Amino acid sequence: MPSKSESCAVLTAAGSGSRLCCEGPKALVELSGRPLVWWAARGLRAGGVGAIVVTAPASSIEEFRSALSDIDDLTVVAGSDRSRQESVALGLAALGRCEADTVVLVHDAARPLTPPQVTERVIDAVAGGAGAVIPVLPVTDTLKTVDASGVVVGTPRRSDMVAVQTPQGFRWDVLIRAHEEGASLGADEARAATDDAGLVEAIGGSVQTVAGDERSMKVTRPLDLALAQILVAEETSA
């Protein structure tokens, strides 16, 4: 069980690689010789995270354990095939019972290159008193809201919008309460929360923002993977 003073994390990695045009779990797709999940776990550790629980597809547990064998204080458990929300809940259960003010992060393996500084900012904000913290970037595209038939019904101001990244950080008691109260949504992907901050919002909690980073891009499609490879190559040469 993590001590009161250290942070811990759930690293979600149970997604498929269909949009990345690969067979098997997306988190095991290699980036410069290492799987995406390894890079994500490495980044969390560099940002000051202690215990890490990785939620992986039930059929690939041993592959994940092998891929992450050189990262200490890390546990791999089976995630859910129904929703990300349910996978996070399983990861929280595997962490055990923590002190109420323990800092717990939720991160996506699909964001392998998140700089440690982003993780540090999130941890510091929660440790400083925030119940929930998310890293964000300004929106540069014009956004539209549309109805079910695809007709535009509104244009929100970009200045009112942000793009959300991970890791998201929380006080342990805040995140546990949010998951307990929203648990019924997790069984249905269409109704499940797409991020944990949304569950906190649903119980009336306040969510603070900190600066994200463009390098914390989400690897979803082949072009994303190609860009991530370029970033790794640049970092290595530097």
PDB file of C-alpha atoms in Angstrom:
ATOM      1  CA  MET A   1       0.000   0.000   0.000  1.00  0.00           C
ATOM      2  CA  PRO A   2       1.421   3.420  -0.910  1.00  0.00           C
ATOM      3  CA  SER A   3       2.407   5.596   2.018  1.00  0.00           C
ATOM      4  CA  LYS A   4       0.656   8.873   2.763  1.00  0.00           C
ATOM      5  CA  SER A   5       3.486  10.906   1.285  1.00  0.00           C
ATOM      6  CA  GLU A   6       3.926   9.196  -2.069  1.00  0.00           C
ATOM      7  CA  SER A   7       1.867   9.171  -5.221  1.00  0.00           C
ATOM      8  CA  CYS A   8       0.608   6.087  -7.032  1.00  0.00           C
ATOM      9  CA  ALA A   9      -0.949   5.511 -10.434  1.00  0.00           C
ATOM     10  CA  VAL A  10      -3.286   3.394 -12.512  1.00  0.00           C
ATOM     11  CA  LEU A  11      -1.939   3.038 -16.058  1.00  0.00           C
ATOM     12  CA  THR A  12      -4.713   1.967 -18.429  1.00  0.00           C
ATOM     13  CA  ALA A  13      -3.538  -0.348 -21.208  1.00  0.00           C
ATOM     14  CA  ALA A  14      -6.445  -2.662 -21.996  1.00  0.00           C
ATOM     15  CA  GLY A  15      -7.411  -1.102 -25.326  1.00  0.00           C
ATOM     16  CA  SER A  16      -7.202  -2.811 -28.712  1.00  0.00           C
ATOM     17  CA  GLY A  17      -5.050  -1.632 -31.599  1.00  0.00           C
ATOM     18  CA  SER A  18      -7.728  -1.609 -34.289  1.00  0.00           C
ATOM     19  CA  ARG A  19      -7.395   2.089 -35.178  1.00  0.00           C
ATOM     20  CA  LEU A  20      -3.630   1.725 -35.098  1.00  0.00           C
ATOM     21  CA  CYS A  21      -4.000  -1.026 -37.725  1.00  0.00           C
ATOM     22  CA  CYS A  22      -2.251  -3.641 -35.617  1.00  0.00           C
ATOM     23  CA  GLU A  23      -3.162  -6.989 -34.128  1.00  0.00           C
ATOM     24  CA  GLY A  24      -3.228  -7.395 -30.381  1.00  0.00           C
ATOM     25  CA  PRO A  25      -3.197  -4.792 -27.592  1.00  0.00           C
ATOM     26  CA  LYS A  26      -2.308  -1.258 -28.661  1.00  0.00           C
ATOM     27  CA  ALA A  27      -0.137  -0.738 -25.588  1.00  0.00           C
ATOM     28  CA  LEU A  28       2.262  -3.462 -26.761  1.00  0.00           C
ATOM     29  CA  VAL A  29       2.923  -1.775 -30.110  1.00  0.00           C
ATOM     30  CA  GLU A  30       6.613  -0.920 -30.222  1.00  0.00           C
ATOM     31  CA  LEU A  31       8.039   2.573 -30.290  1.00  0.00           C
ATOM     32  CA  SER A  32      11.806   2.609 -30.859  1.00  0.00           C
ATOM     33  CA  GLY A  33      12.133  -0.988 -29.665  1.00  0.00           C
ATOM     34  CA  ARG A  34       9.951  -0.698 -26.559  1.00  0.00           C
ATOM     35  CA  PRO A  35       6.161  -1.038 -26.202  1.00  0.00           C
ATOM     36  CA  LEU A  36       4.052   2.075 -25.668  1.00  0.00           C
ATOM     37  CA  VAL A  37       3.135   0.964 -22.155  1.00  0.00           C
ATOM     38  CA  TRP A  38       6.823   0.799 -21.169  1.00  0.00           C
ATOM     39  CA  TRP A  39       7.392   4.386 -22.265  1.00  0.00           C
ATOM     40  CA  ALA A  40       4.295   5.530 -20.367  1.00  0.00           C
ATOM     41  CA  ALA A  41       5.316   3.727 -17.164  1.00  0.00           C
ATOM     42  CA  ARG A  42       8.870   5.044 -17.471  1.00  0.00           C
ATOM     43  CA  GLY A  43       7.516   8.586 -17.791  1.00  0.00           C
ATOM     44  CA  LEU A  44       5.341   8.229 -14.695  1.00  0.00           C
ATOM     45  CA  ARG A  45       8.276   6.975 -12.659  1.00  0.00           C
ATOM     46  CA  ALA A  46      10.473   9.843 -13.884  1.00  0.00           C
ATOM     47  CA  GLY A  47       7.720  12.263 -12.804  1.00  0.00           C
ATOM     48  CA  GLY A  48       7.820  11.030  -9.210  1.00  0.00           C
ATOM     49  CA  VAL A  49       5.183   8.289  -9.120  1.00  0.00           C
ATOM     50  CA  GLY A  50       5.672   5.372  -6.743  1.00  0.00           C
ATOM     51  CA  ALA A  51       3.490   2.278  -7.102  1.00  0.00           C
ATOM     52  CA  ILE A  52       1.994   1.696 -10.549  1.00  0.00           C
ATOM     53  CA  VAL A  53      -0.828  -0.701 -11.448  1.00  0.00           C
ATOM     54  CA  VAL A  54      -1.193  -1.481 -15.162  1.00  0.00           C
ATOM     55  CA  THR A  55      -4.580  -2.688 -16.392  1.00  0.00           C
ATOM     56  CA  ALA A  56      -4.028  -4.997 -19.373  1.00  0.00           C
ATOM     57  CA  PRO A  57      -6.193  -7.315 -21.480  1.00  0.00           C
ATOM     58  CA  ALA A  58      -6.823 -10.510 -19.513  1.00  0.00           C
ATOM     59  CA  SER A  59      -5.393 -12.618 -22.343  1.00  0.00           C
ATOM     60  CA  SER A  60      -2.094 -10.717 -22.412  1.00  0.00           C
ATOM     61  CA  ILE A  61      -1.118 -10.425 -18.746  1.00  0.00           C
ATOM     62  CA  GLU A  62       2.146 -12.359 -19.086  1.00  0.00           C
ATOM     63  CA  GLU A  63       3.189 -10.389 -22.174  1.00  0.00           C
ATOM     64  CA  PHE A  64       2.735  -7.154 -20.261  1.00  0.00           C
ATOM     65  CA  ARG A  65       4.627  -8.455 -17.235  1.00  0.00           C
ATOM     66  CA  SER A  66       7.517  -9.459 -19.464  1.00  0.00           C
ATOM     67  CA  ALA A  67       7.530  -6.105 -21.272  1.00  0.00           C
ATOM     68  CA  LEU A  68       7.585  -4.215 -17.959  1.00  0.00           C
ATOM     69  CA  SER A  69       9.886  -6.510 -15.999  1.00  0.00           C
ATOM     70  CA  ASP A  70      12.626  -3.899 -15.632  1.00  0.00           C
ATOM     71  CA  ILE A  71      10.332  -1.345 -13.943  1.00  0.00           C
ATOM     72  CA  ASP A  72      10.080  -1.944 -10.201  1.00  0.00           C
ATOM     73  CA  ASP A  73       7.072  -1.433  -7.907  1.00  0.00           C
ATOM     74  CA  LEU A  74       4.743  -2.204 -10.811  1.00  0.00           C
ATOM     75  CA  THR A  75       1.843  -4.659 -10.903  1.00  0.00           C
ATOM     76  CA  VAL A  76      -0.102  -5.877 -13.942  1.00  0.00           C
ATOM     77  CA  VAL A  77      -3.763  -6.836 -13.507  1.00  0.00           C
ATOM     78  CA  ALA A  78      -6.595  -7.657 -15.872  1.00  0.00           C
ATOM     79  CA  GLY A  79      -8.598  -4.680 -17.050  1.00  0.00           C
ATOM     80  CA  SER A  80     -12.140  -4.647 -18.363  1.00  0.00           C
ATOM     81  CA  ASP A  81     -13.232  -5.336 -21.931  1.00  0.00           C
ATOM     82  CA  ARG A  82     -16.361  -3.246 -21.335  1.00  0.00           C
ATOM     83  CA  SER A  83     -14.998   0.251 -20.646  1.00  0.00           C
ATOM     84  CA  ARG A  84     -11.983   2.290 -19.641  1.00  0.00           C
ATOM     85  CA  GLN A  85     -13.893   3.437 -16.560  1.00  0.00           C
ATOM     86  CA  GLU A  86     -14.298  -0.136 -15.357  1.00  0.00           C
ATOM     87  CA  SER A  87     -10.601  -0.830 -16.022  1.00  0.00           C
ATOM     88  CA  VAL A  88      -9.602   2.119 -13.854  1.00  0.00           C
ATOM     89  CA  ALA A  89     -11.862   0.857 -11.070  1.00  0.00           C
ATOM     90  CA  LEU A  90     -10.110  -2.528 -11.219  1.00  0.00           C
ATOM     91  CA  GLY A  91      -6.743  -0.793 -11.066  1.00  0.00           C
ATOM     92  CA  LEU A  92      -7.788   1.220  -8.024  1.00  0.00           C
ATOM     93  CA  ALA A  93      -8.901  -1.966  -6.294  1.00  0.00           C
ATOM     94  CA  ALA A  94      -5.480  -3.498  -6.976  1.00  0.00           C
ATOM     95  CA  LEU A  95      -3.749  -0.521  -5.353  1.00  0.00           C
ATOM     96  CA  GLY A  96      -5.496  -1.374  -2.109  1.00  0.00           C
ATOM     97  CA  ARG A  97      -6.755   1.070   0.499  1.00  0.00           C
ATOM     98  CA  CYS A  98      -4.735   4.293   0.680  1.00  0.00           C
ATOM     99  CA  GLU A  99      -4.812   7.307   2.973  1.00  0.00           C
ATOM    100  CA  ALA A 100      -7.504   9.832   2.050  1.00  0.00           C
ATOM    101  CA  ASP A 101      -4.985  12.444   0.890  1.00  0.00           C
ATOM    102  CA  THR A 102      -2.761  10.101  -1.104  1.00  0.00           C
ATOM    103  CA  VAL A 103      -2.154  11.451  -4.612  1.00  0.00           C
ATOM    104  CA  VAL A 104      -3.387   8.948  -7.208  1.00  0.00           C
ATOM    105  CA  LEU A 105      -2.894   9.454 -10.938  1.00  0.00           C
ATOM    106  CA  VAL A 106      -4.712   7.870 -13.864  1.00  0.00           C
ATOM    107  CA  HIS A 107      -2.717   7.772 -17.086  1.00  0.00           C
ATOM    108  CA  ASP A 108      -3.215   6.277 -20.542  1.00  0.00           C
ATOM    109  CA  ALA A 109      -0.560   4.028 -22.065  1.00  0.00           C
ATOM    110  CA  ALA A 110      -1.570   5.608 -25.379  1.00  0.00           C
ATOM    111  CA  ARG A 111       0.259   8.774 -24.228  1.00  0.00           C
ATOM    112  CA  PRO A 112       3.771   7.288 -24.043  1.00  0.00           C
ATOM    113  CA  LEU A 113       5.802  10.486 -24.287  1.00  0.00           C
ATOM    114  CA  THR A 114       4.209  12.634 -21.595  1.00  0.00           C
ATOM    115  CA  PRO A 115       7.091  14.676 -20.144  1.00  0.00           C
ATOM    116  CA  PRO A 116       7.857  14.090 -16.439  1.00  0.00           C
ATOM    117  CA  GLN A 117       7.289  17.794 -15.842  1.00  0.00           C
ATOM    118  CA  VAL A 118       3.591  17.387 -16.650  1.00  0.00           C
ATOM    119  CA  THR A 119       3.286  14.564 -14.112  1.00  0.00           C
ATOM    120  CA  GLU A 120       5.119  16.688 -11.547  1.00  0.00           C
ATOM    121  CA  ARG A 121       2.739  19.617 -12.108  1.00  0.00           C
ATOM    122  CA  VAL A 122      -0.275  17.383 -11.575  1.00  0.00           C
ATOM    123  CA  ILE A 123       1.158  15.814  -8.414  1.00  0.00           C
ATOM    124  CA  ASP A 124       2.144  19.195  -6.976  1.00  0.00           C
ATOM    125  CA  ALA A 125      -1.325  20.649  -7.587  1.00  0.00           C
ATOM    126  CA  VAL A 126      -3.060  17.758  -5.812  1.00  0.00           C
ATOM    127  CA  ALA A 127      -0.533  17.792  -2.981  1.00  0.00           C
ATOM    128  CA  GLY A 128      -1.181  21.531  -2.720  1.00  0.00           C
ATOM    129  CA  GLY A 129      -4.847  21.006  -1.942  1.00  0.00           C
ATOM    130  CA  ALA A 130      -6.743  20.360  -5.193  1.00  0.00           C
ATOM    131  CA  GLY A 131      -9.096  17.393  -5.192  1.00  0.00           C
ATOM    132  CA  ALA A 132      -8.841  16.774  -8.940  1.00  0.00           C
ATOM    133  CA  VAL A 133      -6.344  18.067 -11.513  1.00  0.00           C
ATOM    134  CA  ILE A 134      -6.099  17.651 -15.291  1.00  0.00           C
ATOM    135  CA  PRO A 135      -3.377  18.768 -17.736  1.00  0.00           C
ATOM    136  CA  VAL A 136      -4.783  20.741 -20.653  1.00  0.00           C
ATOM    137  CA  LEU A 137      -3.814  22.524 -23.859  1.00  0.00           C
ATOM    138  CA  PRO A 138      -5.530  25.442 -25.609  1.00  0.00           C
ATOM    139  CA  VAL A 139      -7.825  24.476 -28.495  1.00  0.00           C
ATOM    140  CA  THR A 140      -6.547  25.737 -31.848  1.00  0.00           C
ATOM    141  CA  ASP A 141      -9.227  24.303 -34.158  1.00  0.00           C
ATOM    142  CA  THR A 142     -12.692  25.781 -34.502  1.00  0.00           C
ATOM    143  CA  LEU A 143     -15.149  23.422 -32.810  1.00  0.00           C
ATOM    144  CA  LYS A 144     -18.806  22.811 -33.692  1.00  0.00           C
ATOM    145  CA  THR A 145     -21.618  21.082 -31.845  1.00  0.00           C
ATOM    146  CA  VAL A 146     -23.882  18.998 -34.059  1.00  0.00           C
ATOM    147  CA  ASP A 147     -27.158  17.158 -33.708  1.00  0.00           C
ATOM    148  CA  ALA A 148     -27.804  13.465 -34.377  1.00  0.00           C
ATOM    149  CA  SER A 149     -28.118  14.076 -38.117  1.00  0.00           C
ATOM    150  CA  GLY A 150     -24.835  15.950 -38.345  1.00  0.00           C
ATOM    151  CA  VAL A 151     -26.294  19.449 -38.628  1.00  0.00           C
ATOM    152  CA  VAL A 152     -24.335  22.175 -36.842  1.00  0.00           C
ATOM    153  CA  VAL A 153     -26.242  23.619 -33.886  1.00  0.00           C
ATOM    154  CA  GLY A 154     -23.572  25.770 -32.289  1.00  0.00           C
ATOM    155  CA  THR A 155     -20.020  27.109 -32.321  1.00  0.00           C
ATOM    156  CA  PRO A 156     -18.446  27.325 -28.857  1.00  0.00           C
ATOM    157  CA  ARG A 157     -15.790  29.940 -28.292  1.00  0.00           C
ATOM    158  CA  ARG A 158     -12.300  28.461 -28.440  1.00  0.00           C
ATOM    159  CA  SER A 159     -11.306  30.578 -25.452  1.00  0.00           C
ATOM    160  CA  ASP A 160     -13.810  28.617 -23.365  1.00  0.00           C
ATOM    161  CA  MET A 161     -12.472  25.218 -24.456  1.00  0.00           C
ATOM    162  CA  VAL A 162      -9.389  23.149 -23.646  1.00  0.00           C
ATOM    163  CA  ALA A 163      -8.064  19.793 -24.836  1.00  0.00           C
ATOM    164  CA  VAL A 164      -7.609  17.371 -21.958  1.00  0.00           C
ATOM    165  CA  GLN A 165      -4.642  15.036 -21.494  1.00  0.00           C
ATOM    166  CA  THR A 166      -3.400  12.572 -18.891  1.00  0.00           C
ATOM    167  CA  PRO A 167      -2.137  11.842 -16.296  1.00  0.00           C
ATOM    168  CA  GLN A 168      -5.069  13.166 -14.335  1.00  0.00           C
ATOM    169  CA  GLY A 169      -4.489  13.454 -10.589  1.00  0.00           C
ATOM    170  CA  PHE A 170      -6.776  13.150  -7.579  1.00  0.00           C
ATOM    171  CA  ARG A 171      -6.928  12.861  -3.839  1.00  0.00           C
ATOM    172  CA  TRP A 172      -7.573   9.203  -3.163  1.00  0.00           C
ATOM    173  CA  ASP A 173     -10.843   9.818  -1.319  1.00  0.00           C
ATOM    174  CA  VAL A 174     -12.188  12.056  -4.103  1.00  0.00           C
ATOM    175  CA  LEU A 175     -11.492   9.545  -6.877  1.00  0.00           C
ATOM    176  CA  ILE A 176     -12.800   6.559  -4.929  1.00  0.00           C
ATOM    177  CA  ARG A 177     -16.061   8.355  -4.138  1.00  0.00           C
ATOM    178  CA  ALA A 178     -16.467   9.416  -7.775  1.00  0.00           C
ATOM    179  CA  HIS A 179     -15.963   5.853  -9.004  1.00  0.00           C
ATOM    180  CA  GLU A 180     -18.295   4.399  -6.387  1.00  0.00           C
ATOM    181  CA  GLU A 181     -21.099   6.791  -7.277  1.00  0.00           C
ATOM    182  CA  GLY A 182     -20.613   6.362 -11.021  1.00  0.00           C
ATOM    183  CA  ALA A 183     -19.999   2.611 -10.995  1.00  0.00           C
ATOM    184  CA  SER A 184     -23.259   1.756 -12.771  1.00  0.00           C
ATOM    185  CA  LEU A 185     -22.056   3.562 -15.905  1.00  0.00           C
ATOM    186  CA  GLY A 186     -18.913   1.461 -16.311  1.00  0.00           C
ATOM    187  CA  ALA A 187     -20.650  -1.629 -17.679  1.00  0.00           C
ATOM    188  CA  ASP A 188     -21.718   0.196 -20.844  1.00  0.00           C
ATOM    189  CA  GLU A 189     -19.063   1.803 -23.063  1.00  0.00           C
ATOM    190  CA  ALA A 190     -21.650   4.197 -24.511  1.00  0.00           C
ATOM    191  CA  ARG A 191     -22.494   5.571 -21.053  1.00  0.00           C
ATOM    192  CA  ALA A 192     -19.135   5.190 -19.302  1.00  0.00           C
ATOM    193  CA  ALA A 193     -17.044   8.239 -18.461  1.00  0.00           C
ATOM    194  CA  THR A 194     -14.312   8.955 -20.992  1.00  0.00           C
ATOM    195  CA  ASP A 195     -12.096  10.395 -18.277  1.00  0.00           C
ATOM    196  CA  ASP A 196     -12.007  10.245 -14.499  1.00  0.00           C
ATOM    197  CA  ALA A 197     -12.371  13.988 -14.069  1.00  0.00           C
ATOM    198  CA  GLY A 198     -15.826  13.605 -15.605  1.00  0.00           C
ATOM    199  CA  LEU A 199     -16.819  11.317 -12.754  1.00  0.00           C
ATOM    200  CA  VAL A 200     -15.621  13.899 -10.250  1.00  0.00           C
ATOM    201  CA  GLU A 201     -17.612  16.605 -12.048  1.00  0.00           C
ATOM    202  CA  ALA A 202     -20.690  14.381 -11.850  1.00  0.00           C
ATOM    203  CA  ILE A 203     -20.568  14.373  -8.033  1.00  0.00           C
ATOM    204  CA  GLY A 204     -20.133  18.145  -7.896  1.00  0.00           C
ATOM    205  CA  GLY A 205     -16.372  18.136  -7.410  1.00  0.00           C
ATOM    206  CA  SER A 206     -14.081  20.923  -8.598  1.00  0.00           C
ATOM    207  CA  VAL A 207     -11.471  20.094 -11.241  1.00  0.00           C
ATOM    208  CA  GLN A 208      -8.373  22.289 -11.531  1.00  0.00           C
ATOM    209  CA  THR A 209      -6.230  22.564 -14.661  1.00  0.00           C
ATOM    210  CA  VAL A 210      -2.466  22.743 -15.161  1.00  0.00           C
ATOM    211  CA  ALA A 211      -0.454  23.157 -18.344  1.00  0.00           C
ATOM    212  CA  GLY A 212      -0.196  20.068 -20.525  1.00  0.00           C
ATOM    213  CA  ASP A 213       2.358  19.481 -23.268  1.00  0.00           C
ATOM    214  CA  GLU A 214       2.156  18.793 -27.009  1.00  0.00           C
ATOM    215  CA  ARG A 215       4.485  15.809 -26.542  1.00  0.00           C
ATOM    216  CA  SER A 216       1.745  14.177 -24.489  1.00  0.00           C
ATOM    217  CA  MET A 217      -0.085  13.373 -27.709  1.00  0.00           C
ATOM    218  CA  LYS A 218      -2.330  10.315 -27.857  1.00  0.00           C
ATOM    219  CA  VAL A 219      -1.118   7.542 -30.148  1.00  0.00           C
ATOM    220  CA  THR A 220      -4.306   6.360 -31.833  1.00  0.00           C
ATOM    221  CA  ARG A 221      -3.561   6.071 -35.561  1.00  0.00           C
ATOM    222  CA  PRO A 222      -0.480   5.162 -37.657  1.00  0.00           C
ATOM    223  CA  LEU A 223       0.347   8.835 -38.247  1.00  0.00           C
ATOM    224  CA  ASP A 224       0.465   9.392 -34.475  1.00  0.00           C
ATOM    225  CA  LEU A 225       2.901   6.509 -34.091  1.00  0.00           C
ATOM    226  CA  ALA A 226       5.103   7.888 -36.858  1.00  0.00           C
ATOM    227  CA  LEU A 227       5.207  11.288 -35.142  1.00  0.00           C
ATOM    228  CA  ALA A 228       6.005   9.680 -31.798  1.00  0.00           C
ATOM    229  CA  GLN A 229       8.898   7.849 -33.440  1.00  0.00           C
ATOM    230  CA  ILE A 230      10.277  11.173 -34.718  1.00  0.00           C
ATOM    231  CA  LEU A 231      10.014  12.689 -31.237  1.00  0.00           C
ATOM    232  CA  VAL A 232      11.864   9.772 -29.663  1.00  0.00           C
ATOM    233  CA  ALA A 233      14.601   9.983 -32.302  1.00  0.00           C
ATOM    234  CA  GLU A 234      15.002  13.717 -31.659  1.00  0.00           C
ATOM    235  CA  GLU A 235      15.160  13.173 -27.898  1.00  0.00           C
ATOM    236  CA  THR A 236      17.742  10.417 -28.285  1.00  0.00           C
ATOM    237  CA  SER A 237      19.976  12.476 -30.585  1.00  0.00           C
ATOM    238  CA  ALA A 238      19.760  15.465 -28.247  1.00  0.00           C
TER     239      ALA A 238
END
